Amino acid sequence: MKITENERDAVYKTIFARRDVRGEFSSEPIPEDVLHRVLTAAHHAPSVGFMQPWDFVLVNELETKKKIKAGFDSANHESAEQFNDDKAVQYRQLKLEGILEAPLGICVTCDRHRNGPTVLGRTIKAEMDLYSSVCAVQNLWLAARAENLGVGWVSILHDSVLRDALNIPEEIEIIAYLCVGYVSHFKDKPELETLGWQPRRDVNSAIHYGTWSRSADTDA
């Protein structure tokens, strides 16, 4: 099946318009058919040995979200202590989640034992199932953006908080907690870029020809 030029352009538009959303969520519910399309797109991510190790825990209950938000608040305070001087001040001013504001939370997990102990493609690099699950996150994120849904990845959380709140067994790996919902607007640029936390690297500095070499933007 050949991709048309318009379809190609739509894919690139979606990639470049994707944002990590924190503070722009609305309370508008996500229709079931839209959510199913997004989760189906995530489920069609590439996976090592076609093991499809991911699962998606959907979080709607306010009390559950409050438990997760409390875990974030604690971890966020812990994280702020690790920055120095001006960065610490700037860090404390950032809004880094939308756990209570987003109508839906999605916890993406990875079952590393799915399909048995020996999986095609994991015989040398055992972590490939984790990478596959991250691909599912990216598929979900892009599909959500194509549906005009915002997504925010909350990484400032200890796994123990999500295990307790969502009853996730110890043998299941936690990949991501995502806040998902319609938003008032999408920002033109990533918020951390706009606020000067970090600039975007020029793509040419990330490209190496033939062998790896130190990029031009390093101090070495």
mmCIF file with all atom_site columns, N, CA and C in Angstrom, residues 107-169:
data_model
loop_
_atom_site.group_PDB
_atom_site.id
_atom_site.type_symbol
_atom_site.label_atom_id
_atom_site.label_alt_id
_atom_site.label_comp_id
_atom_site.label_asym_id
_atom_site.label_entity_id
_atom_site.label_seq_id
_atom_site.pdbx_PDB_ins_code
_atom_site.Cartn_x
_atom_site.Cartn_y
_atom_site.Cartn_z
_atom_site.occupancy
_atom_site.B_iso_or_equiv
_atom_site.pdbx_formal_charge
_atom_site.auth_seq_id
_atom_site.auth_comp_id
_atom_site.auth_asym_id
_atom_site.auth_atom_id
_atom_site.pdbx_PDB_model_num
ATOM 1   N N  . CYS A 1 107 ? -1.699 3.946   32.301 1.00 0.00 ? 107 CYS A N  1
ATOM 2   C CA . CYS A 1 107 ? -0.425 3.376   32.717 1.00 0.00 ? 107 CYS A CA 1
ATOM 3   C C  . CYS A 1 107 ? -0.058 2.269   31.730 1.00 0.00 ? 107 CYS A C  1
ATOM 4   N N  . VAL A 1 108 ? 1.088  2.421   31.078 1.00 0.00 ? 108 VAL A N  1
ATOM 5   C CA . VAL A 1 108 ? 1.567  1.431   30.108 1.00 0.00 ? 108 VAL A CA 1
ATOM 6   C C  . VAL A 1 108 ? 2.576  0.530   30.814 1.00 0.00 ? 108 VAL A C  1
ATOM 7   N N  . THR A 1 109 ? 2.353  -0.768  30.718 1.00 0.00 ? 109 THR A N  1
ATOM 8   C CA . THR A 1 109 ? 3.219  -1.734  31.386 1.00 0.00 ? 109 THR A CA 1
ATOM 9   C C  . THR A 1 109 ? 3.854  -2.683  30.375 1.00 0.00 ? 109 THR A C  1
ATOM 10  N N  . CYS A 1 110 ? 4.803  -3.471  30.870 1.00 0.00 ? 110 CYS A N  1
ATOM 11  C CA . CYS A 1 110 ? 5.489  -4.456  30.037 1.00 0.00 ? 110 CYS A CA 1
ATOM 12  C C  . CYS A 1 110 ? 5.587  -5.771  30.794 1.00 0.00 ? 110 CYS A C  1
ATOM 13  N N  . ASP A 1 111 ? 5.029  -6.815  30.216 1.00 0.00 ? 111 ASP A N  1
ATOM 14  C CA . ASP A 1 111 ? 5.137  -8.168  30.773 1.00 0.00 ? 111 ASP A CA 1
ATOM 15  C C  . ASP A 1 111 ? 6.335  -8.848  30.127 1.00 0.00 ? 111 ASP A C  1
ATOM 16  N N  . ARG A 1 112 ? 7.451  -8.901  30.838 1.00 0.00 ? 112 ARG A N  1
ATOM 17  C CA . ARG A 1 112 ? 8.702  -9.409  30.279 1.00 0.00 ? 112 ARG A CA 1
ATOM 18  C C  . ARG A 1 112 ? 8.710  -10.931 30.163 1.00 0.00 ? 112 ARG A C  1
ATOM 19  N N  . HIS A 1 113 ? 7.698  -11.585 30.721 1.00 0.00 ? 113 HIS A N  1
ATOM 20  C CA . HIS A 1 113 ? 7.618  -13.045 30.675 1.00 0.00 ? 113 HIS A CA 1
ATOM 21  C C  . HIS A 1 113 ? 6.618  -13.542 29.637 1.00 0.00 ? 113 HIS A C  1
ATOM 22  N N  . ARG A 1 114 ? 6.009  -12.627 28.925 1.00 0.00 ? 114 ARG A N  1
ATOM 23  C CA . ARG A 1 114 ? 5.022  -13.029 27.924 1.00 0.00 ? 114 ARG A CA 1
ATOM 24  C C  . ARG A 1 114 ? 5.708  -13.856 26.837 1.00 0.00 ? 114 ARG A C  1
ATOM 25  N N  . ASN A 1 115 ? 5.108  -14.917 26.450 1.00 0.00 ? 115 ASN A N  1
ATOM 26  C CA . ASN A 1 115 ? 5.612  -15.825 25.406 1.00 0.00 ? 115 ASN A CA 1
ATOM 27  C C  . ASN A 1 115 ? 6.835  -16.630 25.835 1.00 0.00 ? 115 ASN A C  1
ATOM 28  N N  . GLY A 1 116 ? 7.044  -16.751 27.160 1.00 0.00 ? 116 GLY A N  1
ATOM 29  C CA . GLY A 1 116 ? 8.079  -17.665 27.643 1.00 0.00 ? 116 GLY A CA 1
ATOM 30  C C  . GLY A 1 116 ? 9.449  -17.028 27.799 1.00 0.00 ? 116 GLY A C  1
ATOM 31  N N  . PRO A 1 117 ? 10.417 -17.810 28.273 1.00 0.00 ? 117 PRO A N  1
ATOM 32  C CA . PRO A 1 117 ? 11.742 -17.266 28.589 1.00 0.00 ? 117 PRO A CA 1
ATOM 33  C C  . PRO A 1 117 ? 12.611 -16.960 27.377 1.00 0.00 ? 117 PRO A C  1
ATOM 34  N N  . THR A 1 118 ? 12.347 -17.612 26.237 1.00 0.00 ? 118 THR A N  1
ATOM 35  C CA . THR A 1 118 ? 13.161 -17.384 25.048 1.00 0.00 ? 118 THR A CA 1
ATOM 36  C C  . THR A 1 118 ? 12.301 -16.759 23.962 1.00 0.00 ? 118 THR A C  1
ATOM 37  N N  . VAL A 1 119 ? 12.671 -15.537 23.583 1.00 0.00 ? 119 VAL A N  1
ATOM 38  C CA . VAL A 1 119 ? 11.896 -14.785 22.603 1.00 0.00 ? 119 VAL A CA 1
ATOM 39  C C  . VAL A 1 119 ? 12.813 -14.363 21.472 1.00 0.00 ? 119 VAL A C  1
ATOM 40  N N  . LEU A 1 120 ? 12.365 -14.575 20.255 1.00 0.00 ? 120 LEU A N  1
ATOM 41  C CA . LEU A 1 120 ? 13.124 -14.166 19.078 1.00 0.00 ? 120 LEU A CA 1
ATOM 42  C C  . LEU A 1 120 ? 13.468 -12.680 19.194 1.00 0.00 ? 120 LEU A C  1
ATOM 43  N N  . GLY A 1 121 ? 14.746 -12.357 19.057 1.00 0.00 ? 121 GLY A N  1
ATOM 44  C CA . GLY A 1 121 ? 15.174 -10.966 19.121 1.00 0.00 ? 121 GLY A CA 1
ATOM 45  C C  . GLY A 1 121 ? 15.620 -10.500 20.491 1.00 0.00 ? 121 GLY A C  1
ATOM 46  N N  . ARG A 1 122 ? 15.308 -11.299 21.545 1.00 0.00 ? 122 ARG A N  1
ATOM 47  C CA . ARG A 1 122 ? 15.748 -10.962 22.901 1.00 0.00 ? 122 ARG A CA 1
ATOM 48  C C  . ARG A 1 122 ? 16.882 -11.862 23.368 1.00 0.00 ? 122 ARG A C  1
ATOM 49  N N  . THR A 1 123 ? 17.339 -12.747 22.517 1.00 0.00 ? 123 THR A N  1
ATOM 50  C CA . THR A 1 123 ? 18.364 -13.708 22.934 1.00 0.00 ? 123 THR A CA 1
ATOM 51  C C  . THR A 1 123 ? 19.694 -13.034 23.251 1.00 0.00 ? 123 THR A C  1
ATOM 52  N N  . ILE A 1 124 ? 19.960 -11.874 22.665 1.00 0.00 ? 124 ILE A N  1
ATOM 53  C CA . ILE A 1 124 ? 21.195 -11.133 22.930 1.00 0.00 ? 124 ILE A CA 1
ATOM 54  C C  . ILE A 1 124 ? 20.903 -9.842  23.690 1.00 0.00 ? 124 ILE A C  1
ATOM 55  N N  . LYS A 1 125 ? 19.889 -9.107  23.254 1.00 0.00 ? 125 LYS A N  1
ATOM 56  C CA . LYS A 1 125 ? 19.520 -7.853  23.925 1.00 0.00 ? 125 LYS A CA 1
ATOM 57  C C  . LYS A 1 125 ? 18.177 -8.055  24.628 1.00 0.00 ? 125 LYS A C  1
ATOM 58  N N  . ALA A 1 126 ? 18.247 -8.444  25.888 1.00 0.00 ? 126 ALA A N  1
ATOM 59  C CA . ALA A 1 126 ? 17.045 -8.810  26.637 1.00 0.00 ? 126 ALA A CA 1
ATOM 60  C C  . ALA A 1 126 ? 16.108 -7.629  26.850 1.00 0.00 ? 126 ALA A C  1
ATOM 61  N N  . GLU A 1 127 ? 16.659 -6.416  26.771 1.00 0.00 ? 127 GLU A N  1
ATOM 62  C CA . GLU A 1 127 ? 15.845 -5.228  27.041 1.00 0.00 ? 127 GLU A CA 1
ATOM 63  C C  . GLU A 1 127 ? 14.968 -4.814  25.863 1.00 0.00 ? 127 GLU A C  1
ATOM 64  N N  . MET A 1 128 ? 15.000 -5.561  24.766 1.00 0.00 ? 128 MET A N  1
ATOM 65  C CA . MET A 1 128 ? 14.232 -5.161  23.585 1.00 0.00 ? 128 MET A CA 1
ATOM 66  C C  . MET A 1 128 ? 12.729 -5.124  23.834 1.00 0.00 ? 128 MET A C  1
ATOM 67  N N  . ASP A 1 129 ? 12.248 -5.919  24.789 1.00 0.00 ? 129 ASP A N  1
ATOM 68  C CA . ASP A 1 129 ? 10.814 -5.868  25.100 1.00 0.00 ? 129 ASP A CA 1
ATOM 69  C C  . ASP A 1 129 ? 10.433 -4.538  25.740 1.00 0.00 ? 129 ASP A C  1
ATOM 70  N N  . LEU A 1 130 ? 11.349 -3.976  26.524 1.00 0.00 ? 130 LEU A N  1
ATOM 71  C CA . LEU A 1 130 ? 11.103 -2.660  27.113 1.00 0.00 ? 130 LEU A CA 1
ATOM 72  C C  . LEU A 1 130 ? 11.044 -1.596  26.026 1.00 0.00 ? 130 LEU A C  1
ATOM 73  N N  . TYR A 1 131 ? 11.976 -1.683  25.070 1.00 0.00 ? 131 TYR A N  1
ATOM 74  C CA . TYR A 1 131 ? 11.985 -0.733  23.959 1.00 0.00 ? 131 TYR A CA 1
ATOM 75  C C  . TYR A 1 131 ? 10.708 -0.863  23.134 1.00 0.00 ? 131 TYR A C  1
ATOM 76  N N  . SER A 1 132 ? 10.242 -2.095  22.954 1.00 0.00 ? 132 SER A N  1
ATOM 77  C CA . SER A 1 132 ? 9.000  -2.308  22.210 1.00 0.00 ? 132 SER A CA 1
ATOM 78  C C  . SER A 1 132 ? 7.829  -1.597  22.890 1.00 0.00 ? 132 SER A C  1
ATOM 79  N N  . SER A 1 133 ? 7.784  -1.669  24.211 1.00 0.00 ? 133 SER A N  1
ATOM 80  C CA . SER A 1 133 ? 6.702  -1.024  24.954 1.00 0.00 ? 133 SER A CA 1
ATOM 81  C C  . SER A 1 133 ? 6.771  0.494   24.842 1.00 0.00 ? 133 SER A C  1
ATOM 82  N N  . VAL A 1 134 ? 7.995  1.029   24.767 1.00 0.00 ? 134 VAL A N  1
ATOM 83  C CA . VAL A 1 134 ? 8.142  2.470   24.550 1.00 0.00 ? 134 VAL A CA 1
ATOM 84  C C  . VAL A 1 134 ? 7.639  2.846   23.158 1.00 0.00 ? 134 VAL A C  1
ATOM 85  N N  . CYS A 1 135 ? 7.843  1.962   22.179 1.00 0.00 ? 135 CYS A N  1
ATOM 86  C CA . CYS A 1 135 ? 7.284  2.212   20.845 1.00 0.00 ? 135 CYS A CA 1
ATOM 87  C C  . CYS A 1 135 ? 5.759  2.292   20.910 1.00 0.00 ? 135 CYS A C  1
ATOM 88  N N  . ALA A 1 136 ? 5.141  1.489   21.770 1.00 0.00 ? 136 ALA A N  1
ATOM 89  C CA . ALA A 1 136 ? 3.687  1.551   21.936 1.00 0.00 ? 136 ALA A CA 1
ATOM 90  C C  . ALA A 1 136 ? 3.270  2.906   22.502 1.00 0.00 ? 136 ALA A C  1
ATOM 91  N N  . VAL A 1 137 ? 4.077  3.447   23.422 1.00 0.00 ? 137 VAL A N  1
ATOM 92  C CA . VAL A 1 137 ? 3.804  4.779   23.962 1.00 0.00 ? 137 VAL A CA 1
ATOM 93  C C  . VAL A 1 137 ? 3.843  5.825   22.850 1.00 0.00 ? 137 VAL A C  1
ATOM 94  N N  . GLN A 1 138 ? 4.863  5.737   22.004 1.00 0.00 ? 138 GLN A N  1
ATOM 95  C CA . GLN A 1 138 ? 4.983  6.713   20.917 1.00 0.00 ? 138 GLN A CA 1
ATOM 96  C C  . GLN A 1 138 ? 3.814  6.594   19.936 1.00 0.00 ? 138 GLN A C  1
ATOM 97  N N  . ASN A 1 139 ? 3.429  5.368   19.583 1.00 0.00 ? 139 ASN A N  1
ATOM 98  C CA . ASN A 1 139 ? 2.259  5.189   18.717 1.00 0.00 ? 139 ASN A CA 1
ATOM 99  C C  . ASN A 1 139 ? 1.020  5.827   19.348 1.00 0.00 ? 139 ASN A C  1
ATOM 100 N N  . LEU A 1 140 ? 0.834  5.572   20.636 1.00 0.00 ? 140 LEU A N  1
ATOM 101 C CA . LEU A 1 140 ? -0.323 6.133   21.346 1.00 0.00 ? 140 LEU A CA 1
ATOM 102 C C  . LEU A 1 140 ? -0.291 7.656   21.297 1.00 0.00 ? 140 LEU A C  1
ATOM 103 N N  . TRP A 1 141 ? 0.885  8.226   21.530 1.00 0.00 ? 141 TRP A N  1
ATOM 104 C CA . TRP A 1 141 ? 1.040  9.683   21.588 1.00 0.00 ? 141 TRP A CA 1
ATOM 105 C C  . TRP A 1 141 ? 0.711  10.317  20.243 1.00 0.00 ? 141 TRP A C  1
ATOM 106 N N  . LEU A 1 142 ? 1.233  9.728   19.175 1.00 0.00 ? 142 LEU A N  1
ATOM 107 C CA . LEU A 1 142 ? 0.987  10.291  17.849 1.00 0.00 ? 142 LEU A CA 1
ATOM 108 C C  . LEU A 1 142 ? -0.470 10.103  17.422 1.00 0.00 ? 142 LEU A C  1
ATOM 109 N N  . ALA A 1 143 ? -1.050 8.945   17.725 1.00 0.00 ? 143 ALA A N  1
ATOM 110 C CA . ALA A 1 143 ? -2.459 8.727   17.394 1.00 0.00 ? 143 ALA A CA 1
ATOM 111 C C  . ALA A 1 143 ? -3.342 9.695   18.169 1.00 0.00 ? 143 ALA A C  1
ATOM 112 N N  . ALA A 1 144 ? -3.007 9.919   19.434 1.00 0.00 ? 144 ALA A N  1
ATOM 113 C CA . ALA A 1 144 ? -3.773 10.868  20.239 1.00 0.00 ? 144 ALA A CA 1
ATOM 114 C C  . ALA A 1 144 ? -3.696 12.268  19.639 1.00 0.00 ? 144 ALA A C  1
ATOM 115 N N  . ARG A 1 145 ? -2.488 12.666  19.204 1.00 0.00 ? 145 ARG A N  1
ATOM 116 C CA . ARG A 1 145 ? -2.348 14.000  18.607 1.00 0.00 ? 145 ARG A CA 1
ATOM 117 C C  . ARG A 1 145 ? -3.160 14.111  17.324 1.00 0.00 ? 145 ARG A C  1
ATOM 118 N N  . ALA A 1 146 ? -3.204 13.028  16.548 1.00 0.00 ? 146 ALA A N  1
ATOM 119 C CA . ALA A 1 146 ? -4.007 13.026  15.326 1.00 0.00 ? 146 ALA A CA 1
ATOM 120 C C  . ALA A 1 146 ? -5.502 13.149  15.632 1.00 0.00 ? 146 ALA A C  1
ATOM 121 N N  . GLU A 1 147 ? -5.897 12.747  16.850 1.00 0.00 ? 147 GLU A N  1
ATOM 122 C CA . GLU A 1 147 ? -7.288 12.881  17.297 1.00 0.00 ? 147 GLU A CA 1
ATOM 123 C C  . GLU A 1 147 ? -7.512 14.190  18.049 1.00 0.00 ? 147 GLU A C  1
ATOM 124 N N  . ASN A 1 148 ? -6.484 15.063  18.049 1.00 0.00 ? 148 ASN A N  1
ATOM 125 C CA . ASN A 1 148 ? -6.526 16.331  18.787 1.00 0.00 ? 148 ASN A CA 1
ATOM 126 C C  . ASN A 1 148 ? -6.659 16.135  20.287 1.00 0.00 ? 148 ASN A C  1
ATOM 127 N N  . LEU A 1 149 ? -6.075 15.055  20.773 1.00 0.00 ? 149 LEU A N  1
ATOM 128 C CA . LEU A 1 149 ? -5.962 14.806  22.209 1.00 0.00 ? 149 LEU A CA 1
ATOM 129 C C  . LEU A 1 149 ? -4.550 15.149  22.667 1.00 0.00 ? 149 LEU A C  1
ATOM 130 N N  . GLY A 1 150 ? -4.447 15.729  23.842 1.00 0.00 ? 150 GLY A N  1
ATOM 131 C CA . GLY A 1 150 ? -3.146 15.989  24.427 1.00 0.00 ? 150 GLY A CA 1
ATOM 132 C C  . GLY A 1 150 ? -2.704 14.822  25.287 1.00 0.00 ? 150 GLY A C  1
ATOM 133 N N  . VAL A 1 151 ? -1.386 14.630  25.383 1.00 0.00 ? 151 VAL A N  1
ATOM 134 C CA . VAL A 1 151 ? -0.800 13.578  26.220 1.00 0.00 ? 151 VAL A CA 1
ATOM 135 C C  . VAL A 1 151 ? 0.360  14.184  27.007 1.00 0.00 ? 151 VAL A C  1
ATOM 136 N N  . GLY A 1 152 ? 0.439  13.844  28.282 1.00 0.00 ? 152 GLY A N  1
ATOM 137 C CA . GLY A 1 152 ? 1.577  14.236  29.105 1.00 0.00 ? 152 GLY A CA 1
ATOM 138 C C  . GLY A 1 152 ? 2.150  13.022  29.802 1.00 0.00 ? 152 GLY A C  1
ATOM 139 N N  . TRP A 1 153 ? 3.452  12.807  29.651 1.00 0.00 ? 153 TRP A N  1
ATOM 140 C CA . TRP A 1 153 ? 4.131  11.667  30.271 1.00 0.00 ? 153 TRP A CA 1
ATOM 141 C C  . TRP A 1 153 ? 4.647  12.108  31.639 1.00 0.00 ? 153 TRP A C  1
ATOM 142 N N  . VAL A 1 154 ? 4.151  11.482  32.697 1.00 0.00 ? 154 VAL A N  1
ATOM 143 C CA . VAL A 1 154 ? 4.572  11.815  34.061 1.00 0.00 ? 154 VAL A CA 1
ATOM 144 C C  . VAL A 1 154 ? 5.655  10.826  34.489 1.00 0.00 ? 154 VAL A C  1
ATOM 145 N N  . SER A 1 155 ? 6.899  11.259  34.431 1.00 0.00 ? 155 SER A N  1
ATOM 146 C CA . SER A 1 155 ? 8.011  10.371  34.783 1.00 0.00 ? 155 SER A CA 1
ATOM 147 C C  . SER A 1 155 ? 8.504  10.590  36.213 1.00 0.00 ? 155 SER A C  1
ATOM 148 N N  . ILE A 1 156 ? 8.018  11.639  36.871 1.00 0.00 ? 156 ILE A N  1
ATOM 149 C CA . ILE A 1 156 ? 8.478  11.943  38.234 1.00 0.00 ? 156 ILE A CA 1
ATOM 150 C C  . ILE A 1 156 ? 7.551  11.217  39.212 1.00 0.00 ? 156 ILE A C  1
ATOM 151 N N  . LEU A 1 157 ? 7.664  9.899   39.203 1.00 0.00 ? 157 LEU A N  1
ATOM 152 C CA . LEU A 1 157 ? 6.838  9.018   40.021 1.00 0.00 ? 157 LEU A CA 1
ATOM 153 C C  . LEU A 1 157 ? 7.639  7.761   40.358 1.00 0.00 ? 157 LEU A C  1
ATOM 154 N N  . HIS A 1 158 ? 7.588  7.351   41.598 1.00 0.00 ? 158 HIS A N  1
ATOM 155 C CA . HIS A 1 158 ? 8.186  6.071   41.951 1.00 0.00 ? 158 HIS A CA 1
ATOM 156 C C  . HIS A 1 158 ? 7.237  4.949   41.540 1.00 0.00 ? 158 HIS A C  1
ATOM 157 N N  . ASP A 1 159 ? 7.788  3.871   41.010 1.00 0.00 ? 159 ASP A N  1
ATOM 158 C CA . ASP A 1 159 ? 6.957  2.742   40.569 1.00 0.00 ? 159 ASP A CA 1
ATOM 159 C C  . ASP A 1 159 ? 6.084  2.208   41.706 1.00 0.00 ? 159 ASP A C  1
ATOM 160 N N  . SER A 1 160 ? 6.578  2.287   42.923 1.00 0.00 ? 160 SER A N  1
ATOM 161 C CA . SER A 1 160 ? 5.821  1.746   44.057 1.00 0.00 ? 160 SER A CA 1
ATOM 162 C C  . SER A 1 160 ? 4.476  2.442   44.216 1.00 0.00 ? 160 SER A C  1
ATOM 163 N N  . VAL A 1 161 ? 4.406  3.720   43.862 1.00 0.00 ? 161 VAL A N  1
ATOM 164 C CA . VAL A 1 161 ? 3.146  4.469   43.951 1.00 0.00 ? 161 VAL A CA 1
ATOM 165 C C  . VAL A 1 161 ? 2.121  3.884   42.976 1.00 0.00 ? 161 VAL A C  1
ATOM 166 N N  . LEU A 1 162 ? 2.559  3.654   41.742 1.00 0.00 ? 162 LEU A N  1
ATOM 167 C CA . LEU A 1 162 ? 1.645  3.108   40.736 1.00 0.00 ? 162 LEU A CA 1
ATOM 168 C C  . LEU A 1 162 ? 1.295  1.655   41.036 1.00 0.00 ? 162 LEU A C  1
ATOM 169 N N  . ARG A 1 163 ? 2.245  0.894   41.543 1.00 0.00 ? 163 ARG A N  1
ATOM 170 C CA . ARG A 1 163 ? 1.935  -0.498  41.914 1.00 0.00 ? 163 ARG A CA 1
ATOM 171 C C  . ARG A 1 163 ? 0.836  -0.532  42.964 1.00 0.00 ? 163 ARG A C  1
ATOM 172 N N  . ASP A 1 164 ? 0.959  0.336   43.957 1.00 0.00 ? 164 ASP A N  1
ATOM 173 C CA . ASP A 1 164 ? -0.024 0.360   45.039 1.00 0.00 ? 164 ASP A CA 1
ATOM 174 C C  . ASP A 1 164 ? -1.377 0.867   44.553 1.00 0.00 ? 164 ASP A C  1
ATOM 175 N N  . ALA A 1 165 ? -1.368 1.962   43.790 1.00 0.00 ? 165 ALA A N  1
ATOM 176 C CA . ALA A 1 165 ? -2.626 2.581   43.359 1.00 0.00 ? 165 ALA A CA 1
ATOM 177 C C  . ALA A 1 165 ? -3.371 1.731   42.337 1.00 0.00 ? 165 ALA A C  1
ATOM 178 N N  . LEU A 1 166 ? -2.615 1.023   41.484 1.00 0.00 ? 166 LEU A N  1
ATOM 179 C CA . LEU A 1 166 ? -3.226 0.300   40.358 1.00 0.00 ? 166 LEU A CA 1
ATOM 180 C C  . LEU A 1 166 ? -3.117 -1.216  40.482 1.00 0.00 ? 166 LEU A C  1
ATOM 181 N N  . ASN A 1 167 ? -2.612 -1.683  41.614 1.00 0.00 ? 167 ASN A N  1
ATOM 182 C CA . ASN A 1 167 ? -2.516 -3.128  41.872 1.00 0.00 ? 167 ASN A CA 1
ATOM 183 C C  . ASN A 1 167 ? -1.692 -3.842  40.800 1.00 0.00 ? 167 ASN A C  1
ATOM 184 N N  . ILE A 1 168 ? -0.545 -3.272  40.465 1.00 0.00 ? 168 ILE A N  1
ATOM 185 C CA . ILE A 1 168 ? 0.329  -3.849  39.440 1.00 0.00 ? 168 ILE A CA 1
ATOM 186 C C  . ILE A 1 168 ? 1.322  -4.795  40.103 1.00 0.00 ? 168 ILE A C  1
ATOM 187 N N  . PRO A 1 169 ? 1.380  -6.053  39.680 1.00 0.00 ? 169 PRO A N  1
ATOM 188 C CA . PRO A 1 169 ? 2.286  -7.024  40.309 1.00 0.00 ? 169 PRO A CA 1
ATOM 189 C C  . PRO A 1 169 ? 3.752  -6.642  40.132 1.00 0.00 ? 169 PRO A C  1
#
